[in-house]
Coordinates of C-alpha atoms in Angstrom, one line a residue:
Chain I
X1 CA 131.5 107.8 130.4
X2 CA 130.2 104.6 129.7
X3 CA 127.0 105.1 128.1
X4 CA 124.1 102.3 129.7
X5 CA 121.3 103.8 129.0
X6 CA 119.8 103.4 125.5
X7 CA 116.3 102.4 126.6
X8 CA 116.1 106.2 126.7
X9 CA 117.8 107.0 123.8
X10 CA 121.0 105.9 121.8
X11 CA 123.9 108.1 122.6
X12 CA 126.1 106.5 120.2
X13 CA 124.9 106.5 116.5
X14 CA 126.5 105.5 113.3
X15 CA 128.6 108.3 112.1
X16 CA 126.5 108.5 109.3
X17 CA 123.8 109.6 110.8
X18 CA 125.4 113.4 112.4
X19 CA 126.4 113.7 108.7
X20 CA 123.2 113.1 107.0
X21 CA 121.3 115.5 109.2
X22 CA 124.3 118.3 109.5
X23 CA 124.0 117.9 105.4
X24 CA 120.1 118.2 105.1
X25 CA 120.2 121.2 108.1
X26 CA 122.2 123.2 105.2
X27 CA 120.9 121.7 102.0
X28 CA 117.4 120.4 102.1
X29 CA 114.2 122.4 102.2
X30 CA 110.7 121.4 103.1
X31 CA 109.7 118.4 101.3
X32 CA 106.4 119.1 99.2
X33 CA 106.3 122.3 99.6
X34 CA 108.0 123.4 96.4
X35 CA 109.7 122.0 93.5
X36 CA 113.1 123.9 93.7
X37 CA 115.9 121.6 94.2
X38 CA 116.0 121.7 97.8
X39 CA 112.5 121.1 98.3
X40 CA 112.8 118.0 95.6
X41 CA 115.7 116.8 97.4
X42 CA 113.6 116.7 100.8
X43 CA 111.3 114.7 99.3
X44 CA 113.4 112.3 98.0
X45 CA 114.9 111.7 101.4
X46 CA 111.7 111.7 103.1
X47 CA 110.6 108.8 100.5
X48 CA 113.6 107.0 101.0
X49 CA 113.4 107.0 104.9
X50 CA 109.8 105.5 104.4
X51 CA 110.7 103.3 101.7
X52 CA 113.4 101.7 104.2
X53 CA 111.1 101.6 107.0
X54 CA 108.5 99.9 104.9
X55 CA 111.0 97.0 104.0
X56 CA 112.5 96.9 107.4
X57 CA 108.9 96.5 109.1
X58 CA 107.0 94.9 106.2
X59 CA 104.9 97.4 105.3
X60 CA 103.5 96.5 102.0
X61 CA 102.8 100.7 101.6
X62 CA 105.5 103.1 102.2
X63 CA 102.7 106.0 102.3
X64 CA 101.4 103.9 105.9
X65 CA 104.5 104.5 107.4
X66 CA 103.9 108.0 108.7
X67 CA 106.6 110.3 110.5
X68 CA 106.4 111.6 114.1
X69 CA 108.2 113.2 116.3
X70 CA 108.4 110.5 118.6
X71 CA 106.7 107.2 120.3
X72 CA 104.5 109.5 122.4
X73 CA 103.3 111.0 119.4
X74 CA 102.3 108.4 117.6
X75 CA 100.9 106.3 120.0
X76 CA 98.3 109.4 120.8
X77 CA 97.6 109.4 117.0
X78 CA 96.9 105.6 117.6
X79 CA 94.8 105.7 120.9
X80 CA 93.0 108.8 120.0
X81 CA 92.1 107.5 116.5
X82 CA 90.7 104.0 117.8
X83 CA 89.4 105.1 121.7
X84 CA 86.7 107.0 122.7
X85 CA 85.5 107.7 126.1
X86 CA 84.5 104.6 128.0
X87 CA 85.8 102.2 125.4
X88 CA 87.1 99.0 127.2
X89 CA 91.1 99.3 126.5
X90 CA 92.9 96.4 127.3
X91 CA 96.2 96.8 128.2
X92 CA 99.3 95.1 129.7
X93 CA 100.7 95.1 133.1
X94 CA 104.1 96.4 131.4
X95 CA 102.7 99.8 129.9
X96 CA 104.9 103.2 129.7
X97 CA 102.9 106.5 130.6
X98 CA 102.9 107.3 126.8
X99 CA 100.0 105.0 126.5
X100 CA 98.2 105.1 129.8
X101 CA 98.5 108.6 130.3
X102 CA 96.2 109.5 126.8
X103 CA 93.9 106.4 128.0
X104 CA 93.3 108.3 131.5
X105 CA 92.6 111.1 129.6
X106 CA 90.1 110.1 127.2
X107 CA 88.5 108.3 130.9
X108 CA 88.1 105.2 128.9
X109 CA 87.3 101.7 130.9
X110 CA 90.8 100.6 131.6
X111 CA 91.4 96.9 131.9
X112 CA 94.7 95.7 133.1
X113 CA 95.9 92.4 132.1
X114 CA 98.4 91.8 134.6
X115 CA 100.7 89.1 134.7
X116 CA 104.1 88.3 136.4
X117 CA 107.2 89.5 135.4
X118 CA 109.2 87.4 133.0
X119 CA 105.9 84.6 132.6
X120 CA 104.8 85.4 128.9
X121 CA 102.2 82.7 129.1
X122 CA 100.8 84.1 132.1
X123 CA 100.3 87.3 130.1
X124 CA 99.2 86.2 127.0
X125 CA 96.3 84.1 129.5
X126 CA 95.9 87.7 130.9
X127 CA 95.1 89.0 127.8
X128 CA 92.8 86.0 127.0
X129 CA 90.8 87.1 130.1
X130 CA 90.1 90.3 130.0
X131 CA 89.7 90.5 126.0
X132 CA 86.6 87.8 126.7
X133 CA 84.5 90.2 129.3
X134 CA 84.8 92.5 126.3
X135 CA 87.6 94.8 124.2
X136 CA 87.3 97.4 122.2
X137 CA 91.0 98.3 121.7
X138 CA 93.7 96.4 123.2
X139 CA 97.2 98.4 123.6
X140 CA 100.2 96.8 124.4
X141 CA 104.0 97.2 124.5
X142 CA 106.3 94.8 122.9
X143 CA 109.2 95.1 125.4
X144 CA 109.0 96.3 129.1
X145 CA 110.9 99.6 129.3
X146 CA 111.4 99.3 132.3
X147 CA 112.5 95.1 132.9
X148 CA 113.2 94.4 129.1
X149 CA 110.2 91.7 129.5
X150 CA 109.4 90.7 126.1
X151 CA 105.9 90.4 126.0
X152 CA 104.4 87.8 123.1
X153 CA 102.9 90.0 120.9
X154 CA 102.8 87.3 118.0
X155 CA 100.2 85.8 120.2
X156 CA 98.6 88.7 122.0
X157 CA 98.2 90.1 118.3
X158 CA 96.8 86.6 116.8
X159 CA 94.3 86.7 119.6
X160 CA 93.0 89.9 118.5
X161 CA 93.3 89.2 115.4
X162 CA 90.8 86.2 116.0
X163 CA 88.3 88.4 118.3
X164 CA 88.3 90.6 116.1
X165 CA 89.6 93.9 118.4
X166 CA 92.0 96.2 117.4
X167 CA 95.6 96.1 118.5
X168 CA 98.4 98.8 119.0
X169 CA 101.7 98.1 119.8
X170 CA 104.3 100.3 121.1
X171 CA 107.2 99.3 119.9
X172 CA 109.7 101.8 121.9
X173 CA 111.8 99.4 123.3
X174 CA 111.9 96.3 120.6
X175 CA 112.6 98.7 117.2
X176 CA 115.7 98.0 115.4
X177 CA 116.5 95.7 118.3
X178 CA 114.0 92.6 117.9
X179 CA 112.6 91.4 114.4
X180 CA 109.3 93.0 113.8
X181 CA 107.0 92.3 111.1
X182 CA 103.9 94.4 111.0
X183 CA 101.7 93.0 108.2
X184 CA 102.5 89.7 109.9
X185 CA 101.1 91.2 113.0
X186 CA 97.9 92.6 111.4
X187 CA 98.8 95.5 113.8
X188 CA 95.9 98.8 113.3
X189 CA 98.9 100.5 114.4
X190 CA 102.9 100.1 115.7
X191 CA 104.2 103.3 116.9
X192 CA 108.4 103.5 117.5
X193 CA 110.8 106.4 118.3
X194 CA 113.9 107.2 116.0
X195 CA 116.3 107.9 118.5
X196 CA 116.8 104.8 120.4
X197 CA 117.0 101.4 118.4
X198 CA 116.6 102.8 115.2
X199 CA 119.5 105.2 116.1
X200 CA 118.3 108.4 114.6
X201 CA 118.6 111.9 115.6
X202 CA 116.0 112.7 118.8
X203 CA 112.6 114.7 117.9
X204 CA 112.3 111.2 115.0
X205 CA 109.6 108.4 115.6
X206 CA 107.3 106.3 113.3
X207 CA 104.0 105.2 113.2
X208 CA 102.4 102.4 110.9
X209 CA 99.4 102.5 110.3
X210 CA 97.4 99.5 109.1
X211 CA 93.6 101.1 109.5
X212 CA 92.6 105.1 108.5
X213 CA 93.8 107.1 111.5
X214 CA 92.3 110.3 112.8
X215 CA 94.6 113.5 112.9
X216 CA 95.7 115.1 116.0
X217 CA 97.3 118.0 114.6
X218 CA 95.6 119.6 111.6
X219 CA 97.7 122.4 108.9
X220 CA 99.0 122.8 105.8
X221 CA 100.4 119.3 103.9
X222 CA 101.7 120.9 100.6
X223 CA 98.4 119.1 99.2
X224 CA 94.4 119.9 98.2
X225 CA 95.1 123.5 99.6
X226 CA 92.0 124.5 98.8
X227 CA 90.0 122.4 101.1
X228 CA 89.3 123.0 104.6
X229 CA 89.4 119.5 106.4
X230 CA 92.9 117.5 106.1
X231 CA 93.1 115.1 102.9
X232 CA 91.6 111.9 103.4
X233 CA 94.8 110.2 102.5
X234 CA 98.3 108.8 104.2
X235 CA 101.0 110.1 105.1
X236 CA 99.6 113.3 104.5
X237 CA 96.6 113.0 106.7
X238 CA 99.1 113.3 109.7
X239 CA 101.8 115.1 108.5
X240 CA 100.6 119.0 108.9
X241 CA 103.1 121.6 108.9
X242 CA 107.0 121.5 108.4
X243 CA 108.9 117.9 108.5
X244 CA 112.0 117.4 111.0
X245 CA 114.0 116.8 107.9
X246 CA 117.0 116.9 109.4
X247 CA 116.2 114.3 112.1
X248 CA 114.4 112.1 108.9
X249 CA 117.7 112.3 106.9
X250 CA 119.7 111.1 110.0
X251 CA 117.0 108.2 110.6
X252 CA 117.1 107.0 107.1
X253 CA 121.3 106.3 108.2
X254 CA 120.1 104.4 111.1
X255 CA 117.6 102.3 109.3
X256 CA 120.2 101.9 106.4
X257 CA 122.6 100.9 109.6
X258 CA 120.1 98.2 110.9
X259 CA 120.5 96.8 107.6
X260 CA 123.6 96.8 106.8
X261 CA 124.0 95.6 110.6
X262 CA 120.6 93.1 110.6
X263 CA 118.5 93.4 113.6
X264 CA 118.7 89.5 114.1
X265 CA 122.6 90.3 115.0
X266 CA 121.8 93.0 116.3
X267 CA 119.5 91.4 118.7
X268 CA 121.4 88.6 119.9
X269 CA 124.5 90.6 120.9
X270 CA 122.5 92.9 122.9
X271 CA 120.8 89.9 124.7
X272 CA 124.6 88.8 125.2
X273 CA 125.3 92.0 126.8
X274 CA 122.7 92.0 129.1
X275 CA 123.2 88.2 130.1
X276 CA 126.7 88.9 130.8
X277 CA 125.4 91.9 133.1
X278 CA 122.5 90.3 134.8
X279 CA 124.1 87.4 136.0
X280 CA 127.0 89.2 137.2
X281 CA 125.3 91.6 139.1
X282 CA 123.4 88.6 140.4
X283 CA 126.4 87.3 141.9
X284 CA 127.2 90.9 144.1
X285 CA 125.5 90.7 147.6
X286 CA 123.1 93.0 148.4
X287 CA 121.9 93.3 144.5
X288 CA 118.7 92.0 143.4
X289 CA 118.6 91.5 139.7
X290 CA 115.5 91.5 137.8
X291 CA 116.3 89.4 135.0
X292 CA 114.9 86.3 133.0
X293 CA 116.1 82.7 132.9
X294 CA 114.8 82.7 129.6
X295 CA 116.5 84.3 127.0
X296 CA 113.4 84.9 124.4
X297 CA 111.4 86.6 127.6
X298 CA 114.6 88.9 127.7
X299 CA 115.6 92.2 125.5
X300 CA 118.7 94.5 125.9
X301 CA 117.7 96.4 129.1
X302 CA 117.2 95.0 132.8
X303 CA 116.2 96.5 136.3
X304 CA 118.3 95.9 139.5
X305 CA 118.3 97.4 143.2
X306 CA 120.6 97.4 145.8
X307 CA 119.4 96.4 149.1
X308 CA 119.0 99.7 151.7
X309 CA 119.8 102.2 148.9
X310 CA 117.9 104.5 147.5
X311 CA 117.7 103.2 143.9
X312 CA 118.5 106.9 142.6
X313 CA 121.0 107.9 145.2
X314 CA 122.7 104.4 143.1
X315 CA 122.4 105.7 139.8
X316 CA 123.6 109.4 141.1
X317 CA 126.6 107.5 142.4
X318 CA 127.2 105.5 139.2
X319 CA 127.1 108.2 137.5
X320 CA 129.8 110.3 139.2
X321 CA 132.1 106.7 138.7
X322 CA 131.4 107.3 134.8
X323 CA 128.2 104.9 134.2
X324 CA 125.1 106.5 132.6
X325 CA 121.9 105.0 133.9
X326 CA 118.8 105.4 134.8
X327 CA 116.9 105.4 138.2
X328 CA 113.7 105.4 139.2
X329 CA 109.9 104.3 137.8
X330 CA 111.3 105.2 134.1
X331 CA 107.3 106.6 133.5
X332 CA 106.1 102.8 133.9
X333 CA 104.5 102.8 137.6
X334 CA 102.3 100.7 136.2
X335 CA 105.3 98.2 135.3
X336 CA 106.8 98.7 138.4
X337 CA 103.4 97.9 140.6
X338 CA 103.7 94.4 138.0
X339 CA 106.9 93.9 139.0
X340 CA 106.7 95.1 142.6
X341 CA 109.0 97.3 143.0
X342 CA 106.6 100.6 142.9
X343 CA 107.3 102.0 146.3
X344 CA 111.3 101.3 145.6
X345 CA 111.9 101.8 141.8
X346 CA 115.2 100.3 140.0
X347 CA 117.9 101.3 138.3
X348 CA 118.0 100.1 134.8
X349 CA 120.6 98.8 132.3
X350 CA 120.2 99.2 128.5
X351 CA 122.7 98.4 126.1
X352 CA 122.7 99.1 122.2
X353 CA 124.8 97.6 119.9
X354 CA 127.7 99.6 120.4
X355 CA 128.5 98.6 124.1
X356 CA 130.9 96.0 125.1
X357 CA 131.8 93.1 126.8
X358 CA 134.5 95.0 128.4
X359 CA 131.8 98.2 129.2
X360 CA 129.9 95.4 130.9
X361 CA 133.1 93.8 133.3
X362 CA 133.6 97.5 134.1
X363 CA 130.3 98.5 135.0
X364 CA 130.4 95.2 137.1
X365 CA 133.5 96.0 138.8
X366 CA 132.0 99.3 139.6
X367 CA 128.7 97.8 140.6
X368 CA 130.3 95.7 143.4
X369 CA 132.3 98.6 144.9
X370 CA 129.1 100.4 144.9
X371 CA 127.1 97.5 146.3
X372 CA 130.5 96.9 149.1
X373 CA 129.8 100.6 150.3
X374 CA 126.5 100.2 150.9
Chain U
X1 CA 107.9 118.4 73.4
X2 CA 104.8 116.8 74.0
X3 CA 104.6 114.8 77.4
X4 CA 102.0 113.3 80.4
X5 CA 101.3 114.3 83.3
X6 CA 99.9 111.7 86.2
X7 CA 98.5 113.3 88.6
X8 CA 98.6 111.9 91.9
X9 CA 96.8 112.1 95.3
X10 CA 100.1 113.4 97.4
X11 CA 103.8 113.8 96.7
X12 CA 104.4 110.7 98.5
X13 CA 101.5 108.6 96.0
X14 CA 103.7 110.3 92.7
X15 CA 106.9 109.4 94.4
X16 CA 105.5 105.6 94.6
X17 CA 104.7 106.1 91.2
X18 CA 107.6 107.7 89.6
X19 CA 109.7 104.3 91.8
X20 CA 107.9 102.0 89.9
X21 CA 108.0 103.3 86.5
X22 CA 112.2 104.0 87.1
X23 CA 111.9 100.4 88.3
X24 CA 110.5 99.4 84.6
X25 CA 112.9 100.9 83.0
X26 CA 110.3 104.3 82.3
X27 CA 111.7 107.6 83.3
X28 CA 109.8 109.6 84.8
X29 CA 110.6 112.7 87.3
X30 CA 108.2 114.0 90.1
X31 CA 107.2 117.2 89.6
X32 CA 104.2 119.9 91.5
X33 CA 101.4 120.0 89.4
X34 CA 100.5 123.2 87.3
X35 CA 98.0 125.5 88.8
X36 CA 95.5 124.4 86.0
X37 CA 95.5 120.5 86.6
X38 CA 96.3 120.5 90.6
X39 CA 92.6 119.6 91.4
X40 CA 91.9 121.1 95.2
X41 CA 95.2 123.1 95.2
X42 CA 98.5 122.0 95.5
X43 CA 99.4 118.2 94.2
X44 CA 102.2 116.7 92.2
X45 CA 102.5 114.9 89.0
X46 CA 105.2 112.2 87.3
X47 CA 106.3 113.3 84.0
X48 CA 106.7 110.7 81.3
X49 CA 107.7 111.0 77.7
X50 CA 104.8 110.6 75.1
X51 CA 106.0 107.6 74.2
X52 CA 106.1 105.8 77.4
X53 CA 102.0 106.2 78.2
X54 CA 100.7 102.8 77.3
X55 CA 103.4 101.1 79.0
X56 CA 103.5 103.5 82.4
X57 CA 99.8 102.4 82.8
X58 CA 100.7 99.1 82.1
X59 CA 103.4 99.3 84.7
X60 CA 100.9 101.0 87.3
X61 CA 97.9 98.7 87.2
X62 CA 100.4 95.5 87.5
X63 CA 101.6 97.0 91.0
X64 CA 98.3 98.8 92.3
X65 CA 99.1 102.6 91.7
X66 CA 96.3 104.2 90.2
X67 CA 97.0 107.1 88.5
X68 CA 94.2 110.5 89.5
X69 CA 93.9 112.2 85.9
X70 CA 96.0 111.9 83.9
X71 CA 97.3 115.1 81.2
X72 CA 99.1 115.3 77.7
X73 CA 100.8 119.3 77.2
X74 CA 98.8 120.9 74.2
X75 CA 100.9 123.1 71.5
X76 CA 99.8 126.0 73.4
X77 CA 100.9 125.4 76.8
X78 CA 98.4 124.5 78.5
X79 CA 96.6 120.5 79.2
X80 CA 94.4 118.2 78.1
X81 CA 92.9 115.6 79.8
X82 CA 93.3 112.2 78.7
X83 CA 90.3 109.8 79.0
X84 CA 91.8 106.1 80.8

């Protein structure tokens, strides 16, 4: 099998990381909530994961970096912390579920700042629009999940920086695989999951916070037991009950992999990879490719279809020729209605740093007897 | 042996604490509060050597960690506070 699908989740991890949370599984306890060895030793890797995060993401304050069980989670910590109903939420035309879903839900005033695909100065003018009828939270993704559009959230985050209006970024599909620098950003919050480019175990994600943030669950924290409202203070605030400190000593080995690795490299080898499979594909007939001419509006995972298929009959039959991918609106309609391709969906491509050039020629080869078939 | 305790806010706070004292060169070992000192229930403390108090609060206002309360062990057992 020929794994494609890492906008999903990672399938291949370091080796380290299986070991790290195989060891804690048998050896570590709940952090905080005792001070036998175990329990001490939890801790210790619990502060080490955040103390890695913190430097990876520049987070001047390891207790901001705040463990979840994955982007979903955090990024309805975020939402529900800053959005109330009827706020004015802008957001872009490139957003998952995870963050329009909670919005619907809370019925705020939802204002979409749609832009083309692959035209990151038509969104960032997108974003410019709507923020001047009036914001009160703008959301946004850093990467397309769904089309690997990198959005420019330097700038979409300057802008609110300027107008004063809160941003969140979901960083889902640009952790661990694009440089990210949250104090830069001025960011109230960036939520991420472990288990894709940070290449932890599933049931992992982060959230940094740079503002107070409301809980969503409340419970015991190992601290100020005696009081009856969560403590006032980070990471504890949204930490309530037991850690996964199993999945939290396997995420620490992917961070410590990223930097051993460096994201820049990292980064640019995926981009490589998904070059080298875009414009191949481009070159099969029948296949449309959804895939940038500009390399900085383009991270490690891209969207194709296949003229008078069904785009998940395509990935059904990839998949029994040994190619993991995924088909359909990948829980981004709204990215899909951007890109037009709502009422068909795509099949996507995502690549991590452990695919090859010769995955790639394979997959390709495969793609074009698929695509002859047809 | 006569020692401190720094209290701190949450075990993550006395971790950030006990990282920058080890980073001075201070030991210091993170430890759950005793019952008598923990405040509004559980909490943890750093443990530092008698010795080591003017410097560890040295250490902590140059980097921003402020200790809670801070304890010295009496003969008997139990703690006193010590006034910052």
């Amino acid at each position: 099998m020929i794994y494609l699908d890492s906008a999903a989740t990672t399938l291949q991890k370091p080796e380290s990381v299986a070991v790290a949370s195989a060891w804690a599984i048998n050896h570590l306890a709940s952090p905080g909530r005792g001070g036998h060895w175990p329990a001490m030793a939890a801790a210790e890797k619990a502060f080490a994961c955040r103390e890695e995060a913190a430097r990876l993401f520049h987070v001047g304050n390891s207790e901001r970096v705040v463990f979840t069980s994955n982007a979903t989670h955090g990024l309805n910590i975020a939402i529900k912390t800053l959005a109330r109903p009827g706020s004015r939420v802008v957001v872009s035309g490139y957003e998952h579920n995870a963050v329009t879903r909670p919005l619907h839900a809370l019925g705020v005033d939802l204002r979409v700042a749609r832009s083309p695909l692959f035209e990151p100065e038509a969104a960032l003018d997108a974003f410019r629009r709507e923020i001047e009828r009036g914001a009160d939270l703008v959301v946004c993704t850093h990467v397309s999940n769904a089309f690997g559009f990198i959005l420019p959230i330097e700038d979409i985050a300057a802008l609110c920086r300027e107008r004063g209006v809160p941003l969140i970024v979901d960083a889902s599909q640009s952790a661990g695989c694009l440089p990210l620098d949250f104090e830069a950003l001025g960011a109230a919050f960036m939520a991420m999951p472990g288990h894709k480019g940070l290449y932890g175990p599933q049931g992992t994600g982060l959230l940094l916070c740079g503002i107070d943030p409301a809980p969503l669950l409340e419970g015991g924290t190992g601290s100020e037991s005696r009081r009856q409202t969560m403590p006032d203070f980070l990471p504890d605030r949204l930490e309530a009950g037991t850690h996964n400190i199993a999945g939290i000593a396997g995420l620490l080995e992917g961070l410590r992999f990223l930097e051993r690795r460096g994201v820049e490299h990292i980064a640019a080898q995926e981009a490589r990879l998904i070059r080298q499979i875009g414009e191949d594909a481009r070159r099969i007939p029948g296949v449309e490719v959804f895939l940038s001419h500009d390399s900085a509006a383009q991270a490690g995972v891209m969207s194709f279809r296949i003229s008078g298929r069904d785009c998940e009959e395509v990935g059904e039959d990839l998949g029994g020729r040994g190619f993991a991918l995924r088909a359909g609106l990948h829980c981004a309609p709204l990215a899909h209605e951007s890109a037009g391709t709502l009422d068909t969906g795509t099949v996507r491509a995502s690549v991590s740093v452990f695919n090859t050039s010769r995955e790639a020629e394979q997959f390709i080869q495969t793609l074009r007897a698929v695509a002859a078939e047809s | 042996m006569l020692y401190y305790l720094i209290v701190c806010r949450s075990l993550t706070y006395a971790q950030r604490t006990a990282a920058a004292l080890e980073r001075a060169g201070i030991t210091a070992r993170v430890l759950r509060s005793p019952k008598s000192i923990s405040g509004e229930g559980c909490s943890h403390s750093v443990k530092i050597s008698q010795r080591n108090l003017p410097d560890s609060l040295r250490v902590l206002q140059r980097v921003g960690l402020t200790p809670k309360r801070v304890y010295i062990t009496a003969g008997d057992g139990s703690y006193q506070e010590v006034a910052l």
